[in-house]
Amino acid sequence: GDISLGFTLVLKSSYCFFVFFFFFKQKTAYEIYQCDWSSDVCSSDLAQALFPPNHWLGSEQLEGYFYDPSRAKALLTQAGFNGEKRLSLIYKTSTDPFRLRLATIIQEHLQQVGIDIAIQSHDWGTFYGDIKNGRFQMYSLSWVGLKTPDIFRHVFHSSAVPPLGANRGRYADPMTDRLITEAEQTSDHLQQQTIYRTLQARLLDTLPYVPLWYEDHFVLSTTAIQGYTLKSDGNYDGLLHIQWTAEATTQTPIAKQVEFAVDRLKAEGF
């Protein structure tokens, strides 16, 4: 709705997917899943897969993990960890305040079940370089711009290990590879949908990542701008279609910034 001082605030649920990558995922999924994220860090919808249920690839039938610290402790005990021998891991993140807050929340929850977490924060270039090259034990990132099922091969196929793709955890599962190939080769939309839903159930079972939530997107804009549409996948294509109202002047600082952003998008072929 409209806010005083001539600004408009718009909220849109999105397909921006926030995930948690971890090499010991199942042992901690019972501790991470269904934590009170709504009060701790966000108010978005909890995720079970890359695509939300309202996306054509999404599924309402997925049953994810639940918050169960006792189960997490039991799994760690079965793996040989106890009060005298604790699992210690390094969690890498950027210097962004929100990401650091998320890291400390995860650190606190995992510590309660017997996993000690050391947080390492780096500038974005260093952090992302480590992630792309597989130099990590734990990290969290969000996927932005998810629209098509091409993301499954790019992230989960065993052939997509960097630099050929974004399979940064070196995930290799023959069934996942087979389902990706079958879905790509079928031209029947309903059959393709069924296969991709089966694939996402398989990913939830094998956990190459721990999905956390779908982030909401907000835009705060001056009422001098019209025509901007907030996209569910988090992209900024709406900047290409904005118009200034008759009262607006292109000499204002905000107008110059927006025009610069639009020019950059057009120069890059958007």
PDB file of C-alpha atoms in Angstrom:
ATOM      1  CA  GLY A   1       0.000   0.000   0.000  1.00  0.00           C
ATOM      2  CA  ASP A   2       0.994   3.640  -0.192  1.00  0.00           C
ATOM      3  CA  ILE A   3       3.357   5.037   2.410  1.00  0.00           C
ATOM      4  CA  SER A   4       3.684   8.694   3.289  1.00  0.00           C
ATOM      5  CA  LEU A   5       6.396  10.813   1.651  1.00  0.00           C
ATOM      6  CA  GLY A   6       5.382   9.620  -1.834  1.00  0.00           C
ATOM      7  CA  PHE A   7       6.591   6.011  -1.797  1.00  0.00           C
ATOM      8  CA  THR A   8       4.864   2.707  -2.587  1.00  0.00           C
ATOM      9  CA  LEU A   9       5.669  -0.641  -0.957  1.00  0.00           C
ATOM     10  CA  VAL A  10       4.874  -3.871  -2.812  1.00  0.00           C
ATOM     11  CA  LEU A  11       5.264  -7.446  -1.490  1.00  0.00           C
ATOM     12  CA  LYS A  12       5.264 -10.557  -3.639  1.00  0.00           C
ATOM     13  CA  SER A  13       5.768 -14.201  -2.748  1.00  0.00           C
ATOM     14  CA  SER A  14       8.604 -15.545  -4.839  1.00  0.00           C
ATOM     15  CA  TYR A  15      10.418 -18.542  -6.217  1.00  0.00           C
ATOM     16  CA  CYS A  16      13.659 -17.283  -4.693  1.00  0.00           C
ATOM     17  CA  PHE A  17      14.816 -20.411  -2.943  1.00  0.00           C
ATOM     18  CA  PHE A  18      17.109 -20.322   0.082  1.00  0.00           C
ATOM     19  CA  VAL A  19      19.130 -23.449   0.665  1.00  0.00           C
ATOM     20  CA  PHE A  20      21.657 -24.853   3.083  1.00  0.00           C
ATOM     21  CA  PHE A  21      24.481 -27.007   1.735  1.00  0.00           C
ATOM     22  CA  PHE A  22      26.123 -29.459   4.061  1.00  0.00           C
ATOM     23  CA  PHE A  23      28.074 -32.699   3.635  1.00  0.00           C
ATOM     24  CA  PHE A  24      26.423 -34.361   6.675  1.00  0.00           C
ATOM     25  CA  LYS A  25      22.890 -33.323   5.807  1.00  0.00           C
ATOM     26  CA  GLN A  26      20.602 -36.071   7.054  1.00  0.00           C
ATOM     27  CA  LYS A  27      22.143 -36.078  10.512  1.00  0.00           C
ATOM     28  CA  THR A  28      21.234 -32.428  10.925  1.00  0.00           C
ATOM     29  CA  ALA A  29      18.103 -32.092   8.804  1.00  0.00           C
ATOM     30  CA  TYR A  30      16.058 -33.084  11.837  1.00  0.00           C
ATOM     31  CA  GLU A  31      17.636 -30.195  13.714  1.00  0.00           C
ATOM     32  CA  ILE A  32      17.447 -27.582  10.944  1.00  0.00           C
ATOM     33  CA  TYR A  33      14.035 -28.373   9.440  1.00  0.00           C
ATOM     34  CA  GLN A  34      11.030 -26.593  10.822  1.00  0.00           C
ATOM     35  CA  CYS A  35      13.057 -24.481  13.239  1.00  0.00           C
ATOM     36  CA  ASP A  36      11.146 -21.379  14.202  1.00  0.00           C
ATOM     37  CA  TRP A  37      12.406 -19.415  11.200  1.00  0.00           C
ATOM     38  CA  SER A  38       9.333 -17.172  11.286  1.00  0.00           C
ATOM     39  CA  SER A  39      10.448 -15.607  14.548  1.00  0.00           C
ATOM     40  CA  ASP A  40      14.187 -16.132  14.185  1.00  0.00           C
ATOM     41  CA  VAL A  41      14.966 -14.817  10.738  1.00  0.00           C
ATOM     42  CA  CYS A  42      12.122 -14.652   8.209  1.00  0.00           C
ATOM     43  CA  SER A  43       8.404 -14.797   7.602  1.00  0.00           C
ATOM     44  CA  SER A  44       8.486 -16.675   4.304  1.00  0.00           C
ATOM     45  CA  ASP A  45       7.167 -20.125   3.403  1.00  0.00           C
ATOM     46  CA  LEU A  46       9.212 -23.149   4.421  1.00  0.00           C
ATOM     47  CA  ALA A  47      10.595 -25.096   1.467  1.00  0.00           C
ATOM     48  CA  GLN A  48      10.776 -28.781   0.634  1.00  0.00           C
ATOM     49  CA  ALA A  49      12.062 -28.472  -2.941  1.00  0.00           C
ATOM     50  CA  LEU A  50      13.466 -26.058  -5.505  1.00  0.00           C
ATOM     51  CA  PHE A  51      10.036 -25.052  -6.791  1.00  0.00           C
ATOM     52  CA  PRO A  52       7.102 -24.153  -4.505  1.00  0.00           C
ATOM     53  CA  PRO A  53       3.784 -26.032  -4.703  1.00  0.00           C
ATOM     54  CA  ASN A  54       2.135 -23.244  -6.755  1.00  0.00           C
ATOM     55  CA  HIS A  55       4.720 -23.613  -9.553  1.00  0.00           C
ATOM     56  CA  TRP A  56       3.858 -26.084 -12.336  1.00  0.00           C
ATOM     57  CA  LEU A  57       6.896 -28.133 -11.313  1.00  0.00           C
ATOM     58  CA  GLY A  58       6.038 -28.004  -7.630  1.00  0.00           C
ATOM     59  CA  SER A  59       4.339 -30.680  -5.558  1.00  0.00           C
ATOM     60  CA  GLU A  60       2.079 -30.498  -2.544  1.00  0.00           C
ATOM     61  CA  GLN A  61       2.762 -34.159  -1.751  1.00  0.00           C
ATOM     62  CA  LEU A  62       6.332 -33.756  -0.529  1.00  0.00           C
ATOM     63  CA  GLU A  63       6.782 -34.645   3.128  1.00  0.00           C
ATOM     64  CA  GLY A  64       9.947 -33.080   4.446  1.00  0.00           C
ATOM     65  CA  TYR A  65      11.870 -33.483   7.640  1.00  0.00           C
ATOM     66  CA  PHE A  66      10.574 -32.115  10.902  1.00  0.00           C
ATOM     67  CA  TYR A  67      12.242 -30.426  13.843  1.00  0.00           C
ATOM     68  CA  ASP A  68      13.486 -33.311  16.020  1.00  0.00           C
ATOM     69  CA  PRO A  69      16.688 -32.635  18.025  1.00  0.00           C
ATOM     70  CA  SER A  70      16.445 -36.054  19.702  1.00  0.00           C
ATOM     71  CA  ARG A  71      16.483 -37.787  16.315  1.00  0.00           C
ATOM     72  CA  ALA A  72      19.437 -35.650  15.252  1.00  0.00           C
ATOM     73  CA  LYS A  73      21.368 -36.649  18.394  1.00  0.00           C
ATOM     74  CA  ALA A  74      20.570 -40.324  17.810  1.00  0.00           C
ATOM     75  CA  LEU A  75      21.881 -40.154  14.229  1.00  0.00           C
ATOM     76  CA  LEU A  76      25.083 -38.499  15.413  1.00  0.00           C
ATOM     77  CA  THR A  77      25.536 -41.188  18.070  1.00  0.00           C
ATOM     78  CA  GLN A  78      25.110 -43.895  15.424  1.00  0.00           C
ATOM     79  CA  ALA A  79      27.840 -42.146  13.416  1.00  0.00           C
ATOM     80  CA  GLY A  80      30.231 -42.378  16.390  1.00  0.00           C
ATOM     81  CA  PHE A  81      29.871 -38.881  17.844  1.00  0.00           C
ATOM     82  CA  ASN A  82      29.069 -38.308  21.499  1.00  0.00           C
ATOM     83  CA  GLY A  83      29.759 -35.898  24.370  1.00  0.00           C
ATOM     84  CA  GLU A  84      33.476 -36.667  24.307  1.00  0.00           C
ATOM     85  CA  LYS A  85      33.819 -36.805  20.530  1.00  0.00           C
ATOM     86  CA  ARG A  86      31.895 -33.932  18.957  1.00  0.00           C
ATOM     87  CA  LEU A  87      31.557 -33.197  15.289  1.00  0.00           C
ATOM     88  CA  SER A  88      33.242 -29.894  14.361  1.00  0.00           C
ATOM     89  CA  LEU A  89      32.612 -28.128  11.060  1.00  0.00           C
ATOM     90  CA  ILE A  90      33.301 -24.812   9.347  1.00  0.00           C
ATOM     91  CA  TYR A  91      30.393 -22.728   8.072  1.00  0.00           C
ATOM     92  CA  LYS A  92      31.328 -20.244   5.342  1.00  0.00           C
ATOM     93  CA  THR A  93      29.262 -17.183   4.592  1.00  0.00           C
ATOM     94  CA  SER A  94      29.555 -13.631   3.301  1.00  0.00           C
ATOM     95  CA  THR A  95      29.847 -10.477   5.398  1.00  0.00           C
ATOM     96  CA  ASP A  96      26.200  -9.573   4.752  1.00  0.00           C
ATOM     97  CA  PRO A  97      24.544  -8.916   8.164  1.00  0.00           C
ATOM     98  CA  PHE A  98      21.491 -11.040   7.341  1.00  0.00           C
ATOM     99  CA  ARG A  99      23.625 -14.013   6.247  1.00  0.00           C
ATOM    100  CA  LEU A 100      25.745 -13.683   9.380  1.00  0.00           C
ATOM    101  CA  ARG A 101      22.603 -13.706  11.498  1.00  0.00           C
ATOM    102  CA  LEU A 102      21.420 -16.841   9.729  1.00  0.00           C
ATOM    103  CA  ALA A 103      24.808 -18.461  10.328  1.00  0.00           C
ATOM    104  CA  THR A 104      24.694 -17.768  14.052  1.00  0.00           C
ATOM    105  CA  ILE A 105      21.144 -19.176  14.308  1.00  0.00           C
ATOM    106  CA  ILE A 106      22.199 -22.392  12.564  1.00  0.00           C
ATOM    107  CA  GLN A 107      25.309 -22.503  14.740  1.00  0.00           C
ATOM    108  CA  GLU A 108      23.184 -22.278  17.890  1.00  0.00           C
ATOM    109  CA  HIS A 109      20.740 -24.972  16.800  1.00  0.00           C
ATOM    110  CA  LEU A 110      23.466 -27.409  15.764  1.00  0.00           C
ATOM    111  CA  GLN A 111      25.422 -26.829  18.948  1.00  0.00           C
ATOM    112  CA  GLN A 112      22.404 -28.011  20.926  1.00  0.00           C
ATOM    113  CA  VAL A 113      22.629 -31.472  19.345  1.00  0.00           C
ATOM    114  CA  GLY A 114      26.406 -31.795  19.611  1.00  0.00           C
ATOM    115  CA  ILE A 115      27.822 -30.176  16.473  1.00  0.00           C
ATOM    116  CA  ASP A 116      30.340 -27.379  16.935  1.00  0.00           C
ATOM    117  CA  ILE A 117      30.297 -24.778  14.163  1.00  0.00           C
ATOM    118  CA  ALA A 118      33.051 -22.276  13.408  1.00  0.00           C
ATOM    119  CA  ILE A 119      31.765 -19.393  11.270  1.00  0.00           C
ATOM    120  CA  GLN A 120      34.059 -17.923   8.630  1.00  0.00           C
ATOM    121  CA  SER A 121      32.792 -14.767   6.897  1.00  0.00           C
ATOM    122  CA  HIS A 122      34.492 -13.462   3.770  1.00  0.00           C
ATOM    123  CA  ASP A 123      33.941 -10.752   1.216  1.00  0.00           C
ATOM    124  CA  TRP A 124      31.617 -11.897  -1.546  1.00  0.00           C
ATOM    125  CA  GLY A 125      34.341 -12.599  -4.112  1.00  0.00           C
ATOM    126  CA  THR A 126      36.343 -14.816  -1.761  1.00  0.00           C
ATOM    127  CA  PHE A 127      33.265 -16.568  -0.399  1.00  0.00           C
ATOM    128  CA  TYR A 128      31.716 -17.329  -3.783  1.00  0.00           C
ATOM    129  CA  GLY A 129      35.071 -18.395  -5.201  1.00  0.00           C
ATOM    130  CA  ASP A 130      35.427 -20.968  -2.424  1.00  0.00           C
ATOM    131  CA  ILE A 131      31.903 -22.253  -3.019  1.00  0.00           C
ATOM    132  CA  LYS A 132      32.354 -22.629  -6.773  1.00  0.00           C
ATOM    133  CA  ASN A 133      35.605 -24.525  -6.254  1.00  0.00           C
ATOM    134  CA  GLY A 134      34.255 -26.837  -3.567  1.00  0.00           C
ATOM    135  CA  ARG A 135      36.319 -25.399  -0.730  1.00  0.00           C
ATOM    136  CA  PHE A 136      33.671 -25.695   1.979  1.00  0.00           C
ATOM    137  CA  GLN A 137      32.059 -27.968   4.528  1.00  0.00           C
ATOM    138  CA  MET A 138      28.920 -25.898   5.077  1.00  0.00           C
ATOM    139  CA  TYR A 139      27.434 -22.814   3.474  1.00  0.00           C
ATOM    140  CA  SER A 140      24.073 -21.271   2.600  1.00  0.00           C
ATOM    141  CA  LEU A 141      22.961 -19.408  -0.506  1.00  0.00           C
ATOM    142  CA  SER A 142      19.779 -18.507  -2.321  1.00  0.00           C
ATOM    143  CA  TRP A 143      18.829 -19.444  -5.873  1.00  0.00           C
ATOM    144  CA  VAL A 144      17.331 -16.493  -7.738  1.00  0.00           C
ATOM    145  CA  GLY A 145      15.661 -16.527 -11.133  1.00  0.00           C
ATOM    146  CA  LEU A 146      14.286 -20.078 -11.063  1.00  0.00           C
ATOM    147  CA  LYS A 147      11.784 -20.541 -13.888  1.00  0.00           C
ATOM    148  CA  THR A 148      12.486 -23.687 -15.885  1.00  0.00           C
ATOM    149  CA  PRO A 149      13.541 -27.262 -15.062  1.00  0.00           C
ATOM    150  CA  ASP A 150      16.958 -26.732 -16.689  1.00  0.00           C
ATOM    151  CA  ILE A 151      18.187 -25.983 -13.166  1.00  0.00           C
ATOM    152  CA  PHE A 152      17.997 -29.681 -12.241  1.00  0.00           C
ATOM    153  CA  ARG A 153      20.713 -30.761 -14.665  1.00  0.00           C
ATOM    154  CA  HIS A 154      22.807 -27.699 -13.868  1.00  0.00           C
ATOM    155  CA  VAL A 155      22.775 -28.360 -10.123  1.00  0.00           C
ATOM    156  CA  PHE A 156      22.148 -32.069  -9.548  1.00  0.00           C
ATOM    157  CA  HIS A 157      23.388 -34.129 -12.492  1.00  0.00           C
ATOM    158  CA  SER A 158      26.628 -35.980 -11.773  1.00  0.00           C
ATOM    159  CA  SER A 159      28.154 -34.502 -14.947  1.00  0.00           C
ATOM    160  CA  ALA A 160      27.572 -30.924 -13.720  1.00  0.00           C
ATOM    161  CA  VAL A 161      30.524 -30.759 -11.338  1.00  0.00           C
ATOM    162  CA  PRO A 162      32.271 -27.339 -11.624  1.00  0.00           C
ATOM    163  CA  PRO A 163      33.361 -25.887 -13.969  1.00  0.00           C
ATOM    164  CA  LEU A 164      30.769 -27.737 -16.091  1.00  0.00           C
ATOM    165  CA  GLY A 165      27.857 -26.869 -13.804  1.00  0.00           C
ATOM    166  CA  ALA A 166      26.844 -25.958 -10.273  1.00  0.00           C
ATOM    167  CA  ASN A 167      26.939 -29.397  -8.645  1.00  0.00           C
ATOM    168  CA  ARG A 168      29.254 -27.995  -5.985  1.00  0.00           C
ATOM    169  CA  GLY A 169      28.687 -30.768  -3.467  1.00  0.00           C
ATOM    170  CA  ARG A 170      29.752 -33.431  -6.020  1.00  0.00           C
ATOM    171  CA  TYR A 171      26.359 -35.098  -5.699  1.00  0.00           C
ATOM    172  CA  ALA A 172      26.176 -38.347  -7.702  1.00  0.00           C
ATOM    173  CA  ASP A 173      23.014 -40.430  -7.797  1.00  0.00           C
ATOM    174  CA  PRO A 174      22.209 -42.709 -10.787  1.00  0.00           C
ATOM    175  CA  MET A 175      18.450 -42.445 -10.195  1.00  0.00           C
ATOM    176  CA  THR A 176      18.615 -38.641 -10.200  1.00  0.00           C
ATOM    177  CA  ASP A 177      20.631 -38.669 -13.433  1.00  0.00           C
ATOM    178  CA  ARG A 178      18.112 -41.037 -15.035  1.00  0.00           C
ATOM    179  CA  LEU A 179      15.080 -38.974 -14.020  1.00  0.00           C
ATOM    180  CA  ILE A 180      16.659 -35.753 -15.321  1.00  0.00           C
ATOM    181  CA  THR A 181      17.386 -37.382 -18.686  1.00  0.00           C
ATOM    182  CA  GLU A 182      13.903 -38.932 -18.934  1.00  0.00           C
ATOM    183  CA  ALA A 183      12.212 -35.615 -18.203  1.00  0.00           C
ATOM    184  CA  GLU A 184      14.312 -33.802 -20.801  1.00  0.00           C
ATOM    185  CA  GLN A 185      13.551 -36.386 -23.482  1.00  0.00           C
ATOM    186  CA  THR A 186       9.761 -36.455 -23.111  1.00  0.00           C
ATOM    187  CA  SER A 187       7.606 -33.959 -24.986  1.00  0.00           C
ATOM    188  CA  ASP A 188       4.459 -34.703 -22.999  1.00  0.00           C
ATOM    189  CA  HIS A 189       3.927 -31.882 -20.507  1.00  0.00           C
ATOM    190  CA  LEU A 190       2.014 -33.932 -17.920  1.00  0.00           C
ATOM    191  CA  GLN A 191       4.498 -36.788 -18.090  1.00  0.00           C
ATOM    192  CA  GLN A 192       7.353 -34.336 -17.695  1.00  0.00           C
ATOM    193  CA  GLN A 193       5.642 -32.811 -14.670  1.00  0.00           C
ATOM    194  CA  THR A 194       5.237 -36.253 -13.086  1.00  0.00           C
ATOM    195  CA  ILE A 195       8.892 -37.108 -13.623  1.00  0.00           C
ATOM    196  CA  TYR A 196      10.120 -33.830 -12.177  1.00  0.00           C
ATOM    197  CA  ARG A 197       7.925 -34.282  -9.116  1.00  0.00           C
ATOM    198  CA  THR A 198       9.384 -37.763  -8.653  1.00  0.00           C
ATOM    199  CA  LEU A 199      12.836 -36.236  -9.031  1.00  0.00           C
ATOM    200  CA  GLN A 200      12.179 -33.650  -6.332  1.00  0.00           C
ATOM    201  CA  ALA A 201      10.960 -36.382  -3.980  1.00  0.00           C
ATOM    202  CA  ARG A 202      14.215 -38.236  -4.662  1.00  0.00           C
ATOM    203  CA  LEU A 203      16.239 -35.111  -3.925  1.00  0.00           C
ATOM    204  CA  LEU A 204      14.388 -34.598  -0.669  1.00  0.00           C
ATOM    205  CA  ASP A 205      15.187 -38.181   0.287  1.00  0.00           C
ATOM    206  CA  THR A 206      18.887 -38.080  -0.634  1.00  0.00           C
ATOM    207  CA  LEU A 207      19.411 -34.441   0.451  1.00  0.00           C
ATOM    208  CA  PRO A 208      22.139 -32.971  -1.734  1.00  0.00           C
ATOM    209  CA  TYR A 209      21.095 -29.799   0.105  1.00  0.00           C
ATOM    210  CA  VAL A 210      18.758 -28.841   2.949  1.00  0.00           C
ATOM    211  CA  PRO A 211      16.047 -26.495   1.590  1.00  0.00           C
ATOM    212  CA  LEU A 212      15.022 -23.761   4.012  1.00  0.00           C
ATOM    213  CA  TRP A 213      12.425 -21.343   2.650  1.00  0.00           C
ATOM    214  CA  TYR A 214      11.126 -19.337  -0.301  1.00  0.00           C
ATOM    215  CA  GLU A 215      12.037 -15.710   0.217  1.00  0.00           C
ATOM    216  CA  ASP A 216       9.483 -12.966  -0.269  1.00  0.00           C
ATOM    217  CA  HIS A 217      10.496  -9.942  -2.308  1.00  0.00           C
ATOM    218  CA  PHE A 218       9.770  -6.318  -1.527  1.00  0.00           C
ATOM    219  CA  VAL A 219      10.117  -3.203  -3.624  1.00  0.00           C
ATOM    220  CA  LEU A 220       9.957   0.326  -2.259  1.00  0.00           C
ATOM    221  CA  SER A 221       9.635   2.854  -5.036  1.00  0.00           C
ATOM    222  CA  THR A 222       8.805   6.504  -5.443  1.00  0.00           C
ATOM    223  CA  THR A 223       5.288   7.183  -6.680  1.00  0.00           C
ATOM    224  CA  ALA A 224       6.919   9.092  -9.532  1.00  0.00           C
ATOM    225  CA  ILE A 225       7.573   5.665 -11.118  1.00  0.00           C
ATOM    226  CA  GLN A 226       4.839   3.597 -12.759  1.00  0.00           C
ATOM    227  CA  GLY A 227       4.793   0.230 -14.500  1.00  0.00           C
ATOM    228  CA  TYR A 228       7.313  -1.687 -12.393  1.00  0.00           C
ATOM    229  CA  THR A 229       6.242  -5.315 -11.873  1.00  0.00           C
ATOM    230  CA  LEU A 230       7.814  -7.366  -9.109  1.00  0.00           C
ATOM    231  CA  LYS A 231       8.798 -10.801 -10.434  1.00  0.00           C
ATOM    232  CA  SER A 232       8.278 -14.033  -8.504  1.00  0.00           C
ATOM    233  CA  ASP A 233      11.698 -15.362  -9.488  1.00  0.00           C
ATOM    234  CA  GLY A 234      13.540 -12.311  -8.148  1.00  0.00           C
ATOM    235  CA  ASN A 235      14.771 -10.847 -11.448  1.00  0.00           C
ATOM    236  CA  TYR A 236      14.855  -7.131 -12.218  1.00  0.00           C
ATOM    237  CA  ASP A 237      13.369  -7.212 -15.725  1.00  0.00           C
ATOM    238  CA  GLY A 238      10.615  -4.875 -14.518  1.00  0.00           C
ATOM    239  CA  LEU A 239      13.100  -2.002 -14.733  1.00  0.00           C
ATOM    240  CA  LEU A 240      12.857  -2.221 -18.510  1.00  0.00           C
ATOM    241  CA  HIS A 241       9.198  -1.197 -18.485  1.00  0.00           C
ATOM    242  CA  ILE A 242       8.994   1.618 -15.952  1.00  0.00           C
ATOM    243  CA  GLN A 243       7.602   5.039 -16.824  1.00  0.00           C
ATOM    244  CA  TRP A 244       7.907   8.375 -15.085  1.00  0.00           C
ATOM    245  CA  THR A 245       4.799  10.278 -14.117  1.00  0.00           C
ATOM    246  CA  ALA A 246       4.174  13.782 -15.466  1.00  0.00           C
ATOM    247  CA  GLU A 247       5.268  15.269 -12.138  1.00  0.00           C
ATOM    248  CA  ALA A 248       8.607  13.450 -12.136  1.00  0.00           C
ATOM    249  CA  THR A 249      11.830  15.061 -13.294  1.00  0.00           C
ATOM    250  CA  THR A 250      14.735  13.115 -14.712  1.00  0.00           C
ATOM    251  CA  GLN A 251      17.090  15.473 -12.920  1.00  0.00           C
ATOM    252  CA  THR A 252      16.493  13.938  -9.492  1.00  0.00           C
ATOM    253  CA  PRO A 253      19.190  11.603  -8.112  1.00  0.00           C
ATOM    254  CA  ILE A 254      16.825   8.626  -7.934  1.00  0.00           C
ATOM    255  CA  ALA A 255      15.806   9.107 -11.563  1.00  0.00           C
ATOM    256  CA  LYS A 256      19.431   9.148 -12.657  1.00  0.00           C
ATOM    257  CA  GLN A 257      20.119   5.939 -10.738  1.00  0.00           C
ATOM    258  CA  VAL A 258      17.150   4.129 -12.251  1.00  0.00           C
ATOM    259  CA  GLU A 259      17.985   5.300 -15.761  1.00  0.00           C
ATOM    260  CA  PHE A 260      21.553   4.092 -15.267  1.00  0.00           C
ATOM    261  CA  ALA A 261      20.301   0.647 -14.172  1.00  0.00           C
ATOM    262  CA  VAL A 262      17.970   0.404 -17.174  1.00  0.00           C
ATOM    263  CA  ASP A 263      20.766   1.379 -19.571  1.00  0.00           C
ATOM    264  CA  ARG A 264      23.003  -1.326 -18.055  1.00  0.00           C
ATOM    265  CA  LEU A 265      20.306  -3.986 -18.466  1.00  0.00           C
ATOM    266  CA  LYS A 266      19.751  -3.032 -22.106  1.00  0.00           C
ATOM    267  CA  ALA A 267      23.500  -3.008 -22.767  1.00  0.00           C
ATOM    268  CA  GLU A 268      23.732  -6.553 -21.422  1.00  0.00           C
ATOM    269  CA  GLY A 269      21.029  -7.758 -23.794  1.00  0.00           C
ATOM    270  CA  PHE A 270      17.997  -7.934 -21.477  1.00  0.00           C
TER     271      PHE A 270
END
